[in-house]
Amino acid sequence: MPHPAGRSGRGRGASRHGDVREVELGGAVRPIPHASTQAAVLDVIRAAGTISRVGLIAATGFTGATISTVVRRLIDDDLVVETGRAESTGGKPRVLLRLNPAARYAVGVHLDHSGITYVLTDLAGAVVARMSRTGAGTDDPPAVVARIARETAALVQGAGVEERRVLGVGLVAPGPLTAQSGMRPAPPALRGWADFPLHDAVREAAGLPVVLGNDATAAALGEYWSGAVSGSATFAAVYVCTGIGSGILINGIPYHGTSGNAGEIGHVCVAADGPECWCGARGCTEAVAGPAAVVAAARADPATARAAGLADRPRRGASSVAADFAAVARAARRGEPGPRALMDRSARYLAVATRTLATVLDLDRVVLTGQSLAVAGSIYLPAIREELDRTFFARQTHPVAVQLSTSAATAPAIGAATMVLQSELVPLHTGARIPANLTEEERTRRAPAARG
């Protein structure tokens, strides 16, 4: 099993030669179940930034002959290029390798009822082009898919990228989203998408391979791939857009759970006698502290509604939640007492839910991301930090670092593109399953040999 360093980052012990760096991947080496030797080597080069063939041998445990063969193949495929030499340590300077960012591209799409965000990233995960368009709203899914296909093509063409270099489209949305089960359970504003064959529809309309996923998990993967969480073994992205969720990565691998619902901290109970949530439970984080709850409370108080500029703003249903929440957040940052009190209350509840997540998973880092935290992160960040510093169970053993994403508004779309890069270039083994009844399995296997 190959085992390159299990995290993105720029490592330690880099040596310099001009502007070129060779990076030694520091820290404990953690196994990642790559599907092929080439996938393992390419992932190490991505994680290191620049690295020599000798460095690849040390990082992967492969033989020199294997590394030589794989690297030659990657160079022939234009995925990797030689980029100068490292500083000599007494012998011949080592030739350094890095990804060729322009070799391949991926499109990421974040589908939400309030907006659709598109990004085009290169092989290294850097954003080449981006755009935002009106959301799904109440439009029929086939009409929205046709629009996604047109807008995806416009994004690629506008960036001057050849379509043959585009690996595929990653599409993410709230809640679990798979090719097999669709969007289940679908949030209220997207109920019409629950049984829609989204994977096949987008693939046919766009003419490209499609990878589907949850927006919070995609946001976490994007943070990891970009190196924003360098050094973290187990971290979560707490994601707030129109709902609340989280994405979890363990040693660089997303954790989905049995049905793709892992990390749903929006449906962790933080108030046992709280209001009923759309999921059927009571006191969920999303029901008491989500953007829709904040907006509803602001509109219910005339003074707060006036302070936030909502008094004369028409109610447009779910499609206006993100914009209205942003208005409340701006008023809170200006020091308006009503909006500030509502935002502080929401931040305290989200902090409690985050502490629960951190304690259960023994996290070492939390990244705050999503469209709503892009505008309100300065309010939520100190509340979550204070809660974790004060009450995180393992605080005497290690702290939990909390940071705002540098790309909070577009993180899910960037993560969606990353899903394509990972699935096409560094695929992982899904892992074998042990039969539920080993005795029955063994009996079935031996049945042909039985004589009667």
CSV table of C-alpha atoms in Angstrom, one decimal:
chain,number,residue,atom,x,y,z
A,1,MET,CA,0.0,0.0,0.0
A,2,PRO,CA,1.5,3.3,-1.0
A,3,HIS,CA,1.7,5.8,1.9
A,4,PRO,CA,2.6,9.3,0.9
A,5,ALA,CA,2.1,12.1,3.4
A,6,GLY,CA,-1.6,12.3,4.1
A,7,ARG,CA,-2.1,16.0,4.0
A,8,SER,CA,-1.7,19.0,1.7
A,9,GLY,CA,0.9,21.5,2.7
A,10,ARG,CA,4.3,22.9,2.1
A,11,GLY,CA,6.1,20.9,4.7
A,12,ARG,CA,9.3,21.7,6.5
A,13,GLY,CA,13.0,21.6,5.8
A,14,ALA,CA,12.8,23.2,2.3
A,15,SER,CA,16.0,23.9,0.6
A,16,ARG,CA,16.5,26.8,-1.9
A,17,HIS,CA,18.1,27.2,-5.2
A,18,GLY,CA,17.1,30.5,-6.7
A,19,ASP,CA,13.3,30.6,-6.6
A,20,VAL,CA,13.0,26.9,-6.5
A,21,ARG,CA,12.2,24.9,-3.3
A,22,GLU,CA,12.4,21.2,-2.6
A,23,VAL,CA,10.0,20.3,0.2
A,24,GLU,CA,10.5,17.5,2.6
A,25,LEU,CA,7.1,16.4,3.8
A,26,GLY,CA,7.3,16.8,7.6
A,27,GLY,CA,5.4,15.0,10.3
A,28,ALA,CA,4.1,11.4,10.6
A,29,VAL,CA,3.4,9.6,7.4
A,30,ARG,CA,-0.2,8.5,7.2
A,31,PRO,CA,-1.4,5.8,4.8
A,32,ILE,CA,-3.8,6.9,2.1
A,33,PRO,CA,-5.4,4.1,0.0
A,34,HIS,CA,-4.6,5.4,-3.5
A,35,ALA,CA,-6.0,3.3,-6.3
A,36,SER,CA,-2.7,3.1,-8.2
A,37,THR,CA,1.0,3.8,-7.9
A,38,GLN,CA,0.7,6.8,-10.3
A,39,ALA,CA,-2.1,8.3,-8.1
A,40,ALA,CA,0.1,8.0,-5.0
A,41,VAL,CA,3.1,9.7,-6.7
A,42,LEU,CA,1.0,12.5,-8.2
A,43,ASP,CA,-0.6,13.2,-4.9
A,44,VAL,CA,2.7,13.5,-3.2
A,45,ILE,CA,4.0,15.9,-5.8
A,46,ARG,CA,0.8,18.0,-5.4
A,47,ALA,CA,1.1,18.0,-1.6
A,48,ALA,CA,4.8,18.9,-1.7
A,49,GLY,CA,4.6,21.7,-4.3
A,50,THR,CA,8.1,20.8,-5.6
A,51,ILE,CA,10.0,17.6,-4.8
A,52,SER,CA,12.8,15.5,-6.3
A,53,ARG,CA,12.7,11.8,-7.3
A,54,VAL,CA,14.8,11.0,-4.2
A,55,GLY,CA,12.2,12.8,-2.1
A,56,LEU,CA,9.4,10.8,-3.8
A,57,ILE,CA,11.2,7.6,-2.9
A,58,ALA,CA,11.4,8.7,0.8
A,59,ALA,CA,7.8,9.9,0.9
A,60,THR,CA,6.2,6.8,-0.8
A,61,GLY,CA,8.4,3.9,0.0
A,62,PHE,CA,8.5,2.9,-3.6
A,63,THR,CA,11.7,1.7,-5.3
A,64,GLY,CA,13.8,4.0,-7.4
A,65,ALA,CA,12.9,2.1,-10.5
A,66,THR,CA,9.2,2.4,-9.8
A,67,ILE,CA,9.5,6.2,-9.2
A,68,SER,CA,11.6,6.6,-12.4
A,69,THR,CA,9.0,4.8,-14.5
A,70,VAL,CA,6.0,6.6,-12.9
A,71,VAL,CA,7.6,10.0,-13.2
A,72,ARG,CA,8.5,9.4,-16.8
A,73,ARG,CA,4.9,8.5,-17.5
A,74,LEU,CA,3.6,11.6,-15.7
A,75,ILE,CA,6.0,13.9,-17.7
A,76,ASP,CA,4.9,12.2,-21.0
A,77,ASP,CA,1.3,12.9,-20.1
A,78,ASP,CA,2.2,16.5,-19.4
A,79,LEU,CA,0.9,16.3,-15.9
A,80,VAL,CA,4.3,16.9,-14.3
A,81,VAL,CA,7.2,19.1,-15.3
A,82,GLU,CA,10.8,19.4,-14.2
A,83,THR,CA,11.4,22.8,-12.7
A,84,GLY,CA,15.1,23.4,-12.0
A,85,ARG,CA,17.4,22.0,-9.4
A,86,ALA,CA,17.5,22.0,-5.6
A,87,GLU,CA,20.5,23.4,-3.7
A,88,SER,CA,23.4,20.9,-3.7
A,89,THR,CA,24.1,19.1,-0.4
A,90,GLY,CA,27.5,17.7,-1.6
A,91,GLY,CA,26.5,15.8,-4.7
A,92,LYS,CA,24.8,16.5,-8.0
A,93,PRO,CA,21.9,18.9,-7.4
A,94,ARG,CA,18.6,17.1,-7.6
A,95,VAL,CA,16.1,17.8,-10.4
A,96,LEU,CA,12.8,19.1,-8.9
A,97,LEU,CA,9.3,18.1,-10.1
A,98,ARG,CA,6.0,19.9,-9.8
A,99,LEU,CA,2.5,19.7,-11.3
A,100,ASN,CA,1.9,21.3,-14.6
A,101,PRO,CA,-1.1,23.5,-13.6
A,102,ALA,CA,-2.2,24.1,-17.2
A,103,ALA,CA,-2.3,20.4,-18.1
A,104,ARG,CA,-5.9,19.8,-16.9
A,105,TYR,CA,-8.8,21.7,-15.6
A,106,ALA,CA,-12.0,21.0,-13.7
A,107,VAL,CA,-15.4,22.8,-13.3
A,108,GLY,CA,-17.0,23.2,-9.9
A,109,VAL,CA,-20.7,24.1,-9.5
A,110,HIS,CA,-22.4,24.9,-6.3
A,111,LEU,CA,-26.2,24.5,-6.7
A,112,ASP,CA,-28.4,26.3,-4.2
A,113,HIS,CA,-31.9,27.8,-4.4
A,114,SER,CA,-30.5,31.3,-3.7
A,115,GLY,CA,-27.6,31.2,-6.2
A,116,ILE,CA,-25.4,29.1,-8.4
A,117,THR,CA,-21.6,29.6,-8.2
A,118,TYR,CA,-19.2,28.3,-10.9
A,119,VAL,CA,-15.4,28.0,-10.8
A,120,LEU,CA,-12.8,26.7,-13.2
A,121,THR,CA,-9.7,25.5,-11.5
A,122,ASP,CA,-6.4,24.3,-12.9
A,123,LEU,CA,-4.6,21.0,-12.0
A,124,ALA,CA,-3.2,22.6,-8.8
A,125,GLY,CA,-6.6,23.7,-7.7
A,126,ALA,CA,-6.0,27.4,-8.3
A,127,VAL,CA,-9.1,29.3,-9.5
A,128,VAL,CA,-8.8,30.4,-13.1
A,129,ALA,CA,-12.3,31.8,-13.6
A,130,ARG,CA,-15.4,32.1,-11.5
A,131,MET,CA,-19.0,33.5,-11.9
A,132,SER,CA,-22.2,33.6,-9.9
A,133,ARG,CA,-25.7,33.4,-11.3
A,134,THR,CA,-29.3,33.3,-10.1
A,135,GLY,CA,-30.2,30.2,-8.1
A,136,ALA,CA,-32.5,27.3,-8.8
A,137,GLY,CA,-35.4,29.0,-7.1
A,138,THR,CA,-38.6,27.3,-8.0
A,139,ASP,CA,-37.6,26.5,-11.6
A,140,ASP,CA,-38.0,22.9,-12.8
A,141,PRO,CA,-34.9,20.8,-12.5
A,142,PRO,CA,-34.5,20.2,-16.3
A,143,ALA,CA,-34.6,23.9,-17.0
A,144,VAL,CA,-31.9,24.6,-14.3
A,145,VAL,CA,-29.7,21.7,-15.7
A,146,ALA,CA,-29.9,23.2,-19.2
A,147,ARG,CA,-28.8,26.5,-17.8
A,148,ILE,CA,-25.9,24.9,-15.8
A,149,ALA,CA,-24.7,23.3,-19.1
A,150,ARG,CA,-24.8,26.6,-21.0
A,151,GLU,CA,-23.1,28.6,-18.2
A,152,THR,CA,-20.4,25.9,-17.7
A,153,ALA,CA,-19.6,26.0,-21.4
A,154,ALA,CA,-19.5,29.8,-21.2
A,155,LEU,CA,-17.1,29.7,-18.3
A,156,VAL,CA,-14.7,27.4,-20.0
A,157,GLN,CA,-14.8,29.3,-23.3
A,158,GLY,CA,-14.4,32.6,-21.6
A,159,ALA,CA,-11.2,31.5,-19.9
A,160,GLY,CA,-9.7,30.3,-23.2
A,161,VAL,CA,-9.4,26.7,-22.0
A,162,GLU,CA,-9.6,23.9,-24.5
A,163,GLU,CA,-12.6,21.6,-23.7
A,164,ARG,CA,-10.4,18.5,-24.1
A,165,ARG,CA,-8.4,19.6,-21.1
A,166,VAL,CA,-11.4,19.8,-18.9
A,167,LEU,CA,-11.7,16.6,-16.8
A,168,GLY,CA,-15.3,17.0,-15.7
A,169,VAL,CA,-17.9,18.8,-13.7
A,170,GLY,CA,-18.2,18.6,-9.9
A,171,LEU,CA,-21.7,19.6,-8.7
A,172,VAL,CA,-22.5,20.0,-5.0
A,173,ALA,CA,-25.7,21.0,-3.2
A,174,PRO,CA,-27.0,21.1,0.4
A,175,GLY,CA,-27.5,17.7,2.0
A,176,PRO,CA,-26.3,14.3,0.7
A,177,LEU,CA,-26.1,14.1,-3.1
A,178,THR,CA,-25.2,10.9,-4.9
A,179,ALA,CA,-25.8,9.4,-8.3
A,180,GLN,CA,-27.6,6.4,-6.7
A,181,SER,CA,-30.0,8.1,-4.3
A,182,GLY,CA,-30.2,11.6,-5.5
A,183,MET,CA,-30.8,14.5,-3.0
A,184,ARG,CA,-32.2,12.8,0.1
A,185,PRO,CA,-33.2,14.2,2.4
A,186,ALA,CA,-33.7,17.4,0.4
A,187,PRO,CA,-33.9,20.7,2.2
A,188,PRO,CA,-37.3,22.4,2.0
A,189,ALA,CA,-36.3,24.9,-0.8
A,190,LEU,CA,-35.0,22.0,-3.0
A,191,ARG,CA,-37.7,19.4,-2.3
A,192,GLY,CA,-38.5,19.2,-6.1
A,193,TRP,CA,-35.0,17.8,-6.7
A,194,ALA,CA,-35.3,14.8,-4.4
A,195,ASP,CA,-36.0,12.2,-7.1
A,196,PHE,CA,-34.5,14.0,-10.1
A,197,PRO,CA,-31.7,12.1,-11.9
A,198,LEU,CA,-29.3,14.9,-11.5
A,199,HIS,CA,-26.1,13.0,-12.3
A,200,ASP,CA,-27.3,11.6,-15.6
A,201,ALA,CA,-29.0,14.9,-16.6
A,202,VAL,CA,-25.9,17.0,-16.1
A,203,ARG,CA,-23.6,14.5,-17.7
A,204,GLU,CA,-25.8,14.4,-20.8
A,205,ALA,CA,-26.4,18.2,-21.0
A,206,ALA,CA,-22.7,19.2,-20.4
A,207,GLY,CA,-21.1,16.3,-22.3
A,208,LEU,CA,-18.6,15.8,-19.5
A,209,PRO,CA,-18.0,13.4,-16.6
A,210,VAL,CA,-19.9,14.4,-13.5
A,211,VAL,CA,-19.1,14.0,-9.8
A,212,LEU,CA,-21.8,14.8,-7.2
A,213,GLY,CA,-21.4,15.6,-3.6
A,214,ASN,CA,-22.5,17.5,-0.4
A,215,ASP,CA,-21.5,21.2,-0.4
A,216,ALA,CA,-20.1,21.2,3.2
A,217,THR,CA,-17.9,18.2,2.5
A,218,ALA,CA,-16.8,19.7,-0.8
A,219,ALA,CA,-15.8,22.9,1.1
A,220,ALA,CA,-13.7,20.9,3.5
A,221,LEU,CA,-12.0,19.0,0.6
A,222,GLY,CA,-11.2,22.3,-1.1
A,223,GLU,CA,-9.6,23.7,2.0
A,224,TYR,CA,-7.4,20.6,2.2
A,225,TRP,CA,-6.4,20.4,-1.4
A,226,SER,CA,-5.4,24.1,-1.4
A,227,GLY,CA,-3.1,23.6,1.6
A,228,ALA,CA,-5.1,26.0,3.8
A,229,VAL,CA,-5.2,23.4,6.6
A,230,SER,CA,-1.5,22.3,6.4
A,231,GLY,CA,-0.5,20.1,9.3
A,232,SER,CA,-4.0,19.1,10.4
A,233,ALA,CA,-4.8,15.4,10.6
A,234,THR,CA,-8.5,15.6,11.6
A,235,PHE,CA,-10.3,18.8,10.8
A,236,ALA,CA,-13.8,20.0,9.9
A,237,ALA,CA,-15.2,22.8,7.8
A,238,VAL,CA,-18.2,24.3,9.6
A,239,TYR,CA,-20.4,25.5,6.7
A,240,VAL,CA,-23.2,28.1,6.8
A,241,CYS,CA,-25.0,29.2,3.7
A,242,THR,CA,-28.8,29.2,4.0
A,243,GLY,CA,-28.5,26.1,6.2
A,244,ILE,CA,-25.8,24.8,8.6
A,245,GLY,CA,-23.6,21.7,8.1
A,246,SER,CA,-20.0,20.5,8.2
A,247,GLY,CA,-17.5,18.6,6.2
A,248,ILE,CA,-15.1,16.2,7.9
A,249,LEU,CA,-11.7,15.1,6.6
A,250,ILE,CA,-9.6,12.4,8.4
A,251,ASN,CA,-6.0,12.2,7.1
A,252,GLY,CA,-7.1,13.9,3.9
A,253,ILE,CA,-10.0,11.6,3.2
A,254,PRO,CA,-13.6,12.9,3.4
A,255,TYR,CA,-15.8,11.0,5.9
A,256,HIS,CA,-19.3,10.6,4.5
A,257,GLY,CA,-20.9,8.2,6.9
A,258,THR,CA,-23.3,5.4,5.8
A,259,SER,CA,-25.6,7.6,3.7
A,260,GLY,CA,-23.6,10.7,3.1
A,261,ASN,CA,-25.1,12.5,6.1
A,262,ALA,CA,-22.0,12.7,8.3
A,263,GLY,CA,-21.3,16.1,9.8
A,264,GLU,CA,-24.9,17.4,9.8
A,265,ILE,CA,-24.3,19.7,12.9
A,266,GLY,CA,-27.3,21.7,11.7
A,267,HIS,CA,-29.4,18.9,13.1
A,268,VAL,CA,-27.6,18.5,16.4
A,269,CYS,CA,-29.9,19.4,19.3
A,270,VAL,CA,-28.8,22.5,21.1
A,271,ALA,CA,-32.1,23.4,22.7
A,272,ALA,CA,-34.2,20.4,23.8
A,273,ASP,CA,-37.4,22.5,24.0
A,274,GLY,CA,-36.6,24.6,21.0
A,275,PRO,CA,-38.7,25.1,17.8
A,276,GLU,CA,-39.5,22.2,15.4
A,277,CYS,CA,-37.0,21.8,12.6
A,278,TRP,CA,-37.9,20.9,9.0
A,279,CYS,CA,-36.1,17.5,9.6
A,280,GLY,CA,-38.8,16.6,12.2
A,281,ALA,CA,-36.7,17.1,15.4
A,282,ARG,CA,-36.8,19.9,17.9
A,283,GLY,CA,-34.1,22.4,18.9
A,284,CYS,CA,-31.7,21.7,16.0
A,285,THR,CA,-28.9,24.2,15.5
A,286,GLU,CA,-30.3,25.2,12.2
A,287,ALA,CA,-33.8,25.8,13.6
A,288,VAL,CA,-32.6,28.1,16.4
A,289,ALA,CA,-29.4,29.6,14.9
A,290,GLY,CA,-29.5,29.2,11.1
A,291,PRO,CA,-29.8,32.2,8.8
A,292,ALA,CA,-33.5,31.6,8.3
A,293,ALA,CA,-34.1,31.7,12.0
A,294,VAL,CA,-32.0,34.9,12.4
A,295,VAL,CA,-34.0,36.5,9.5
A,296,ALA,CA,-37.3,35.4,11.0
A,297,ALA,CA,-36.4,36.8,14.4
A,298,ALA,CA,-35.2,40.1,12.9
A,299,ARG,CA,-38.4,40.6,10.9
A,300,ALA,CA,-40.5,39.8,13.9
A,301,ASP,CA,-39.1,42.8,15.8
A,302,PRO,CA,-40.0,46.1,14.1
A,303,ALA,CA,-37.0,48.0,15.5
A,304,THR,CA,-34.5,45.3,14.5
A,305,ALA,CA,-36.1,45.0,11.1
A,306,ARG,CA,-35.7,48.7,10.5
A,307,ALA,CA,-32.1,48.7,11.8
A,308,ALA,CA,-31.3,45.9,9.3
A,309,GLY,CA,-33.2,47.5,6.4
A,310,LEU,CA,-35.7,44.7,6.2
A,311,ALA,CA,-38.8,46.7,7.1
A,312,ASP,CA,-39.4,47.8,3.5
A,313,ARG,CA,-37.9,44.8,1.9
A,314,PRO,CA,-40.5,42.3,0.5
A,315,ARG,CA,-40.5,38.8,1.7
A,316,ARG,CA,-39.5,36.6,-1.2
A,317,GLY,CA,-39.4,33.2,0.6
A,318,ALA,CA,-36.4,31.0,0.8
A,319,SER,CA,-34.6,32.7,-2.1
A,320,SER,CA,-34.1,35.9,0.0
A,321,VAL,CA,-32.7,34.3,3.1
A,322,ALA,CA,-29.1,34.7,2.2
A,323,ALA,CA,-29.5,38.4,1.2
A,324,ASP,CA,-31.6,39.2,4.3
A,325,PHE,CA,-29.1,37.4,6.6
A,326,ALA,CA,-26.3,39.5,5.1
A,327,ALA,CA,-28.3,42.7,5.8
A,328,VAL,CA,-28.7,41.6,9.5
A,329,ALA,CA,-25.0,40.8,9.7
A,330,ARG,CA,-24.0,44.2,8.3
A,331,ALA,CA,-26.2,46.0,10.7
A,332,ALA,CA,-24.7,43.9,13.6
A,333,ARG,CA,-21.2,44.9,12.5
A,334,ARG,CA,-22.3,48.6,12.5
A,335,GLY,CA,-23.2,48.1,16.2
A,336,GLU,CA,-27.0,48.1,15.9
A,337,PRO,CA,-28.1,46.5,19.2
A,338,GLY,CA,-31.0,44.4,17.9
A,339,PRO,CA,-29.2,42.8,15.0
A,340,ARG,CA,-26.1,42.4,17.1
A,341,ALA,CA,-28.0,40.6,19.8
A,342,LEU,CA,-29.5,38.2,17.3
A,343,MET,CA,-26.1,37.4,15.7
A,344,ASP,CA,-24.5,36.9,19.0
A,345,ARG,CA,-27.2,34.4,20.0
A,346,SER,CA,-26.8,32.5,16.8
A,347,ALA,CA,-23.0,32.5,17.2
A,348,ARG,CA,-23.3,31.0,20.7
A,349,TYR,CA,-25.5,28.2,19.5
A,350,LEU,CA,-23.3,27.4,16.6
A,351,ALA,CA,-20.3,27.4,18.9
A,352,VAL,CA,-22.0,24.8,21.1
A,353,ALA,CA,-22.7,22.6,18.1
A,354,THR,CA,-19.1,23.1,16.9
A,355,ARG,CA,-17.8,22.1,20.3
A,356,THR,CA,-19.8,18.9,20.2
A,357,LEU,CA,-18.4,18.1,16.8
A,358,ALA,CA,-14.8,18.8,17.9
A,359,THR,CA,-15.2,16.7,21.1
A,360,VAL,CA,-16.7,13.7,19.3
A,361,LEU,CA,-14.1,13.7,16.6
A,362,ASP,CA,-11.1,15.0,18.6
A,363,LEU,CA,-10.5,17.7,15.9
A,364,ASP,CA,-7.3,19.7,15.7
A,365,ARG,CA,-8.7,22.4,13.4
A,366,VAL,CA,-12.0,24.0,12.4
A,367,VAL,CA,-12.4,26.2,9.3
A,368,LEU,CA,-15.4,28.5,9.1
A,369,THR,CA,-16.8,28.8,5.6
A,370,GLY,CA,-19.8,29.3,3.5
A,371,GLN,CA,-21.6,32.4,2.0
A,372,SER,CA,-23.1,33.4,5.3
A,373,LEU,CA,-19.9,33.2,7.2
A,374,ALA,CA,-18.2,35.2,4.5
A,375,VAL,CA,-20.3,38.2,5.7
A,376,ALA,CA,-20.6,37.3,9.4
A,377,GLY,CA,-17.4,35.4,10.1
A,378,SER,CA,-16.0,38.3,12.3
A,379,ILE,CA,-18.9,37.7,14.7
A,380,TYR,CA,-18.9,33.9,14.8
A,381,LEU,CA,-15.1,33.4,14.9
A,382,PRO,CA,-14.5,34.8,18.4
A,383,ALA,CA,-17.6,33.0,19.8
A,384,ILE,CA,-16.5,29.6,18.5
A,385,ARG,CA,-12.9,30.1,19.6
A,386,GLU,CA,-13.9,31.1,23.1
A,387,GLU,CA,-16.2,28.1,23.4
A,388,LEU,CA,-13.5,25.6,22.3
A,389,ASP,CA,-10.8,27.2,24.4
A,390,ARG,CA,-13.1,27.0,27.5
A,391,THR,CA,-15.0,23.7,27.1
A,392,PHE,CA,-13.4,21.5,24.5
A,393,PHE,CA,-13.0,18.1,26.3
A,394,ALA,CA,-9.4,17.5,25.3
A,395,ARG,CA,-8.3,21.1,25.7
A,396,GLN,CA,-5.6,20.2,28.2
A,397,THR,CA,-4.0,17.8,25.6
A,398,HIS,CA,-4.2,20.0,22.5
A,399,PRO,CA,-6.0,23.1,21.3
A,400,VAL,CA,-8.4,23.3,18.4
A,401,ALA,CA,-7.3,26.0,15.9
A,402,VAL,CA,-10.2,28.0,14.4
A,403,GLN,CA,-9.8,30.0,11.3
A,404,LEU,CA,-11.9,31.7,8.6
A,405,SER,CA,-11.7,30.4,5.1
A,406,THR,CA,-10.0,32.8,2.7
A,407,SER,CA,-12.6,31.8,0.0
A,408,ALA,CA,-15.7,31.3,2.1
A,409,ALA,CA,-18.2,32.4,-0.5
A,410,THR,CA,-16.9,30.1,-3.2
A,411,ALA,CA,-15.5,27.3,-1.1
A,412,PRO,CA,-18.2,24.7,-2.1
A,413,ALA,CA,-17.6,25.3,-5.8
A,414,ILE,CA,-13.9,25.1,-5.4
A,415,GLY,CA,-14.3,21.9,-3.5
A,416,ALA,CA,-16.6,20.5,-6.2
A,417,ALA,CA,-13.8,21.1,-8.8
A,418,THR,CA,-11.4,19.4,-6.4
A,419,MET,CA,-13.6,16.4,-6.3
A,420,VAL,CA,-13.1,16.0,-10.0
A,421,LEU,CA,-9.4,16.4,-9.8
A,422,GLN,CA,-9.2,13.9,-7.0
A,423,SER,CA,-11.5,11.3,-8.7
A,424,GLU,CA,-9.8,11.6,-12.1
A,425,LEU,CA,-6.1,12.0,-11.1
A,426,VAL,CA,-5.6,10.6,-7.6
A,427,PRO,CA,-8.5,8.1,-7.1
A,428,LEU,CA,-8.7,6.3,-3.8
A,429,HIS,CA,-9.8,2.7,-3.1
A,430,THR,CA,-13.3,2.6,-1.6
A,431,GLY,CA,-12.3,-0.4,0.5
A,432,ALA,CA,-13.6,-4.0,0.7
A,433,ARG,CA,-16.6,-4.9,2.8
A,434,ILE,CA,-16.6,-7.9,5.0
A,435,PRO,CA,-19.7,-10.0,4.3
A,436,ALA,CA,-22.4,-9.5,7.0
A,437,ASN,CA,-22.7,-13.3,7.6
A,438,LEU,CA,-19.3,-15.0,7.2
A,439,THR,CA,-20.7,-18.4,7.8
A,440,GLU,CA,-23.3,-18.0,5.1
A,441,GLU,CA,-20.7,-16.6,2.8
A,442,GLU,CA,-18.4,-19.5,3.3
A,443,ARG,CA,-21.2,-22.0,2.8
A,444,THR,CA,-22.2,-20.4,-0.5
A,445,ARG,CA,-18.6,-20.4,-1.7
A,446,ARG,CA,-18.2,-24.1,-1.0
A,447,ALA,CA,-21.6,-25.2,-2.2
A,448,PRO,CA,-20.4,-26.3,-5.7
A,449,ALA,CA,-18.0,-28.8,-4.1
A,450,ALA,CA,-20.7,-30.5,-2.0
A,451,ARG,CA,-21.8,-34.0,-2.9
A,452,GLY,CA,-25.1,-35.5,-2.1
